[in-house]
Amino acid sequence: MPWTEPIIDRTFADVINGTSKGYINASDLNRIEGNCEYLADKLTEYGYRISISTKTDWTMQDFPYRSEIDRIRDNVNALINAYYKMQGSPDIRYWGSLDWRDANSLEQNIKNIDILLQRMIAGFKRCGTFRSGQEVVLL
Amino acid sequence: MLSLVQNPYSPERWSAVRVVFQLVDVDAAEDATPTATSEAEISKLEQTHNRVVEMEKRLATLEQNYFLLDGSFLLPDETDNGEVGWWSGEISDSNGNFDIPQALEFVFSEPQSSIGFTVIFDDKAEEYASNFKIEVFDASDELLAEDNVVGNTSAHYISETPVDGYRRVKITFIKTAVPFRRVRVCEVIFGIVQVFSGKDVTQLKLLQQVSVGMESLPSNELTVTLENLSRRYNMANPQGIYKYLQDGQPLDVKIGVGESQNSIEYVNAGRYYYTSSKAQDSSMTAQIIANDWLYFLEGKCQIGTTGTWTVDEAVAAVIADSGLPITTNIPSSIGNRVINKCIPQDTTHREALRMIAQASMSACFFNRDDELEFVDLALGDVVDELGNSNLYEPAEISVSDPINTVKITVRDEYAQTETVYTATNKKLDETEKVKPINNPLVANQDVAEWLLSVYQKRIYYDLRERGNPAREIADTVRIYDVYGENRNAIITKQEYIYDGALRANSEAWEGL
């Protein structure tokens, strides 16, 4: 799945004013699930053990059952547990609804994992560019 | 205290009221067999005629721009979501129209008759169809009546279409009020259900009370003032809504509070029976008054005789004599108490019940479930706190006159006997301050001792407060006063006032 920029800036004003960010639509679940799948694939590629189950074909005909939303919550926690939780990342709340803060929390964690992953990849040294005993500066 | 998830005293509070009355053909609902064009996964078609007139939850779905992230939409369960009714499988298009109109149909094994039909859509989410058609057929499939609805703007639609002898009702939904929506029908009522809500109600007053020591038996009263600019509630119009309001017509009241407009949670505020109505403000508003059953218990009770019986037996006999369908809630600890049978001739049923309660050292009132409830009016666990954050003014405290002697005169007019029970705690240097009581049903000295102890508790509170719709009469609250005493007290009176916002005038007694 390709990476899609998460939405992490929902506010109570979005809810009150009924802006598009104030709602959860099928497209939002597809983005969240798609990003989870993307991160799981990347982590697997870099040797991390992670196995999650995703659904990326949500339509408005589907129902966001509690079990399905909990699965998404579990997926994000599984990614954190398999990799790392960035300091300051919000906790994920399990309850019978979903509000704008919960949606931000899910996507903020997803974004933070991606940020850490990108930093890790940027720190990789290519084979042949250094040798044993060489002094290197670690940034 | 009733259950309420929402904080009744949230700093920013939304409130609302709903008053509902029904005239329904119950047989039709029981005989109905429903079918539908299509059905969503969570739909429960059989719930469309089960006489439950409200959705249980505001369920979250993925219909376009529907699942608002305010926390008030509940994630559905895959198998059980309580009362949901019928949800169409198909979703309307970007204009709200259905490619294939969605139909809900009821067939009946016997001919049915109704004064109209009421379609209740998703009242929790305020989702409804705007354009639809109701068709009513007889046994030979001949069209008896039709109502083409265009531009409906409410989750409750009343079709004032009296029909006799119908065997099939078909409702065809053509357009939803909002694009990309299923049709959701909680209930189809074979009759009339009228809902007065925030849009119609300019003021609602709801008075609930109980008398300490049972010196009186006040009737709870509902007063609803309806906006009538459009002359919708024209009392002189035989076709108007008033034609359905008759003495004793039940009105069910709910009061709701929430932290936001979309999270208002309603609490049952009881059932009241229509007593009168009048036009006000040059007919700009219409007022409806309703009371609990006590108002109607003015008939003469002719069941008195000499002897004794239990409270359970006495209450059942008085209610049976009244002929009213009153249900009771009497704990066995009160129901088994023994009192006299000698209810004086020509006493009203209401007065007889007052005497029974006083003679059994209890208090009675109509509770939120429309039951005549008997309780020991005593302090219990604190269920609510009233202080600076929810009182508009500091609690006003008054102290009743001191009483040191209670004298109960018990006259049995059937046996021609008179007994006096006296209880006193008068000190040697005190003047006797007597509270005379006449109650022929008192069977022992304990009642005089109980009343004396009641009159020793003299502190009463007058409270101007924000109002908690979940709090009931006889509940124990803690009251923070200017003296720092912060006592517990029993709620004896609540007058809820809604005029766009909710407040309450309450009274409390320090209790036994």
Coordinates of C-alpha atoms in Angstrom, one line a residue, chain B residues 266-475:
Chain B
Y266 CA -32.8 11.8 27.8
V267 CA -34.1 10.7 31.2
N268 CA -37.6 9.4 31.8
A269 CA -39.4 12.2 33.7
G270 CA -42.6 10.2 34.1
R271 CA -46.1 9.8 32.6
Y272 CA -48.9 12.4 33.1
Y273 CA -52.5 12.3 32.1
Y274 CA -54.1 15.2 30.2
T275 CA -56.4 17.3 32.3
S276 CA -56.9 20.7 30.4
S277 CA -55.6 23.0 27.8
K278 CA -56.0 26.7 27.0
A279 CA -54.8 29.2 24.5
Q280 CA -52.5 32.0 25.7
D281 CA -51.0 35.2 24.5
S282 CA -53.7 35.8 21.9
S283 CA -53.3 32.2 20.8
M284 CA -49.6 32.7 20.1
T285 CA -49.0 29.9 22.5
A286 CA -51.1 26.9 23.6
Q287 CA -50.8 25.4 27.1
I288 CA -51.5 21.8 28.0
I289 CA -51.7 20.7 31.6
A290 CA -51.5 17.1 32.7
N291 CA -51.2 15.4 36.1
D292 CA -50.4 12.0 37.6
W293 CA -53.2 9.6 38.6
L294 CA -53.7 11.3 42.0
Y295 CA -55.5 14.1 40.2
F296 CA -58.1 11.6 39.0
L297 CA -58.6 9.9 42.3
E298 CA -61.4 12.2 43.5
G299 CA -64.1 9.5 43.4
K300 CA -65.6 8.4 46.7
C301 CA -64.2 5.4 48.4
Q302 CA -66.9 3.1 49.8
I303 CA -64.9 0.2 51.1
G304 CA -64.4 1.1 54.7
T305 CA -65.3 -1.3 57.5
T306 CA -64.1 -2.1 61.0
G307 CA -61.1 -4.4 61.4
T308 CA -57.5 -4.4 60.2
W309 CA -55.6 -5.3 57.0
T310 CA -52.2 -4.9 55.6
V311 CA -51.0 -1.9 53.5
D312 CA -50.8 -4.1 50.4
E313 CA -54.4 -5.2 50.9
A314 CA -55.6 -1.6 51.6
V315 CA -53.9 0.0 48.6
A316 CA -55.1 -2.8 46.3
A317 CA -58.7 -2.4 47.5
V318 CA -58.7 1.4 47.1
I319 CA -57.2 1.3 43.6
A320 CA -59.7 -1.4 42.6
D321 CA -62.5 0.7 43.9
S322 CA -61.3 3.7 42.0
G323 CA -61.4 1.7 38.7
L324 CA -58.2 3.3 37.5
P325 CA -55.4 1.2 36.0
I326 CA -52.8 2.2 38.6
T327 CA -49.8 0.0 39.3
T328 CA -47.9 0.1 42.6
N329 CA -44.4 -0.3 44.0
I330 CA -44.6 -1.1 47.7
P331 CA -41.7 -2.8 49.4
S332 CA -42.8 -5.8 51.5
S333 CA -41.4 -4.1 54.7
I334 CA -44.2 -1.4 54.2
G335 CA -46.7 -3.6 52.4
N336 CA -46.9 -6.0 55.4
R337 CA -47.6 -3.3 58.0
V338 CA -51.0 -3.5 59.6
I339 CA -53.5 -0.6 59.6
N340 CA -57.2 -0.1 60.3
K341 CA -59.8 -0.7 57.6
C342 CA -62.2 2.0 58.7
I343 CA -61.8 4.4 55.8
P344 CA -64.6 6.9 56.5
Q345 CA -67.5 6.9 54.1
D346 CA -67.3 9.4 51.2
T347 CA -63.6 9.8 51.7
T348 CA -61.9 10.3 48.2
H349 CA -59.6 7.6 47.0
R350 CA -56.8 10.1 47.0
E351 CA -57.4 10.9 50.7
A352 CA -57.7 7.2 51.5
L353 CA -54.3 6.6 50.0
R354 CA -52.9 9.5 52.0
M355 CA -54.3 8.0 55.2
I356 CA -52.9 4.6 54.4
A357 CA -49.4 6.1 53.8
Q358 CA -49.5 8.1 57.0
A359 CA -50.9 5.2 59.1
S360 CA -48.1 3.0 57.8
M361 CA -45.4 5.5 58.7
S362 CA -44.4 5.8 55.0
A363 CA -44.8 8.3 52.2
C364 CA -46.2 7.8 48.7
F365 CA -46.0 9.5 45.4
F366 CA -46.1 8.6 41.7
N367 CA -42.6 7.7 40.5
R368 CA -41.0 8.1 37.0
D369 CA -42.4 4.7 36.0
D370 CA -46.0 5.8 36.6
E371 CA -46.1 3.6 39.8
L372 CA -47.6 4.6 43.1
E373 CA -44.5 4.1 45.2
F374 CA -44.4 3.8 48.9
V375 CA -41.1 4.6 50.7
D376 CA -39.8 5.1 54.2
L377 CA -38.7 8.8 53.9
A378 CA -35.3 8.4 55.4
L379 CA -31.8 9.5 54.6
G380 CA -29.9 7.1 52.3
D381 CA -26.7 7.2 50.2
V382 CA -25.9 10.6 48.8
V383 CA -26.7 10.5 45.1
D384 CA -26.1 14.2 44.2
E385 CA -24.4 17.2 45.7
L386 CA -25.7 20.8 45.5
G387 CA -23.2 23.6 46.0
N388 CA -21.8 26.7 44.4
S389 CA -21.3 25.0 41.1
N390 CA -25.0 24.1 40.6
L391 CA -26.9 26.4 42.9
Y392 CA -27.9 29.8 41.5
E393 CA -28.2 31.1 45.1
P394 CA -27.0 29.8 48.4
A395 CA -29.3 27.2 49.8
E396 CA -32.1 29.0 51.7
I397 CA -32.7 27.3 55.1
S398 CA -35.9 27.5 57.1
V399 CA -36.9 25.9 60.4
S400 CA -40.4 24.8 61.1
D401 CA -42.3 25.5 64.3
P402 CA -41.3 23.3 67.2
I403 CA -43.7 20.5 68.1
N404 CA -43.3 18.5 71.3
T405 CA -46.5 16.5 71.3
V406 CA -48.4 14.6 68.6
K407 CA -52.0 13.5 69.3
I408 CA -53.6 11.2 66.8
T409 CA -57.4 10.8 67.1
V410 CA -58.5 7.5 65.6
R411 CA -62.3 7.3 65.0
D412 CA -63.8 4.1 63.7
E413 CA -67.3 5.2 62.5
Y414 CA -68.3 1.6 61.7
A415 CA -67.5 0.4 65.3
Q416 CA -68.4 3.7 66.9
T417 CA -65.1 3.8 68.8
E418 CA -62.5 6.5 69.3
T419 CA -58.9 6.0 70.4
V420 CA -56.2 8.6 71.0
Y421 CA -52.5 7.9 70.6
T422 CA -50.2 10.5 72.1
A423 CA -46.5 10.8 71.8
T424 CA -44.6 13.6 73.6
N425 CA -41.1 14.6 74.5
K426 CA -42.1 17.8 76.3
K427 CA -39.7 18.8 79.0
L428 CA -40.9 20.0 82.4
D429 CA -40.2 23.7 81.7
E430 CA -41.7 23.7 78.2
T431 CA -45.1 24.7 77.0
E432 CA -47.0 21.9 75.3
K433 CA -47.0 22.4 71.5
V434 CA -49.5 19.9 70.1
K435 CA -49.8 18.7 66.6
P436 CA -53.3 17.2 66.3
I437 CA -53.8 14.5 63.7
N438 CA -57.0 12.8 62.6
N439 CA -56.5 9.5 60.9
P440 CA -58.9 6.6 61.5
L441 CA -56.5 4.1 59.8
V442 CA -53.8 4.4 62.5
A443 CA -53.6 1.1 64.4
N444 CA -51.0 1.6 67.0
Q445 CA -48.9 4.0 69.1
D446 CA -45.8 3.6 66.8
V447 CA -47.4 6.1 64.4
A448 CA -47.6 8.9 67.0
E449 CA -43.9 8.2 67.9
W450 CA -42.9 8.3 64.2
L451 CA -44.8 11.5 63.5
L452 CA -43.2 13.1 66.6
S453 CA -39.8 12.1 65.3
V454 CA -40.6 13.5 61.9
Y455 CA -41.7 16.9 63.4
Q456 CA -38.5 17.0 65.4
K457 CA -36.6 17.3 62.1
R458 CA -37.4 20.9 61.4
I459 CA -34.8 22.0 58.8
Y460 CA -36.0 22.6 55.3
Y461 CA -34.0 23.8 52.3
D462 CA -35.2 25.9 49.4
L463 CA -33.0 25.5 46.4
R464 CA -32.6 27.4 43.1
E465 CA -30.5 25.1 41.1
R466 CA -29.4 24.0 37.6
G467 CA -31.5 20.8 37.9
N468 CA -30.5 17.2 37.5
P469 CA -33.2 15.3 35.5
A470 CA -32.0 12.0 36.8
R471 CA -32.6 12.9 40.5
E472 CA -35.8 11.6 41.9
I473 CA -38.1 12.5 44.7
A474 CA -37.0 10.9 48.0
D475 CA -33.3 10.8 46.9

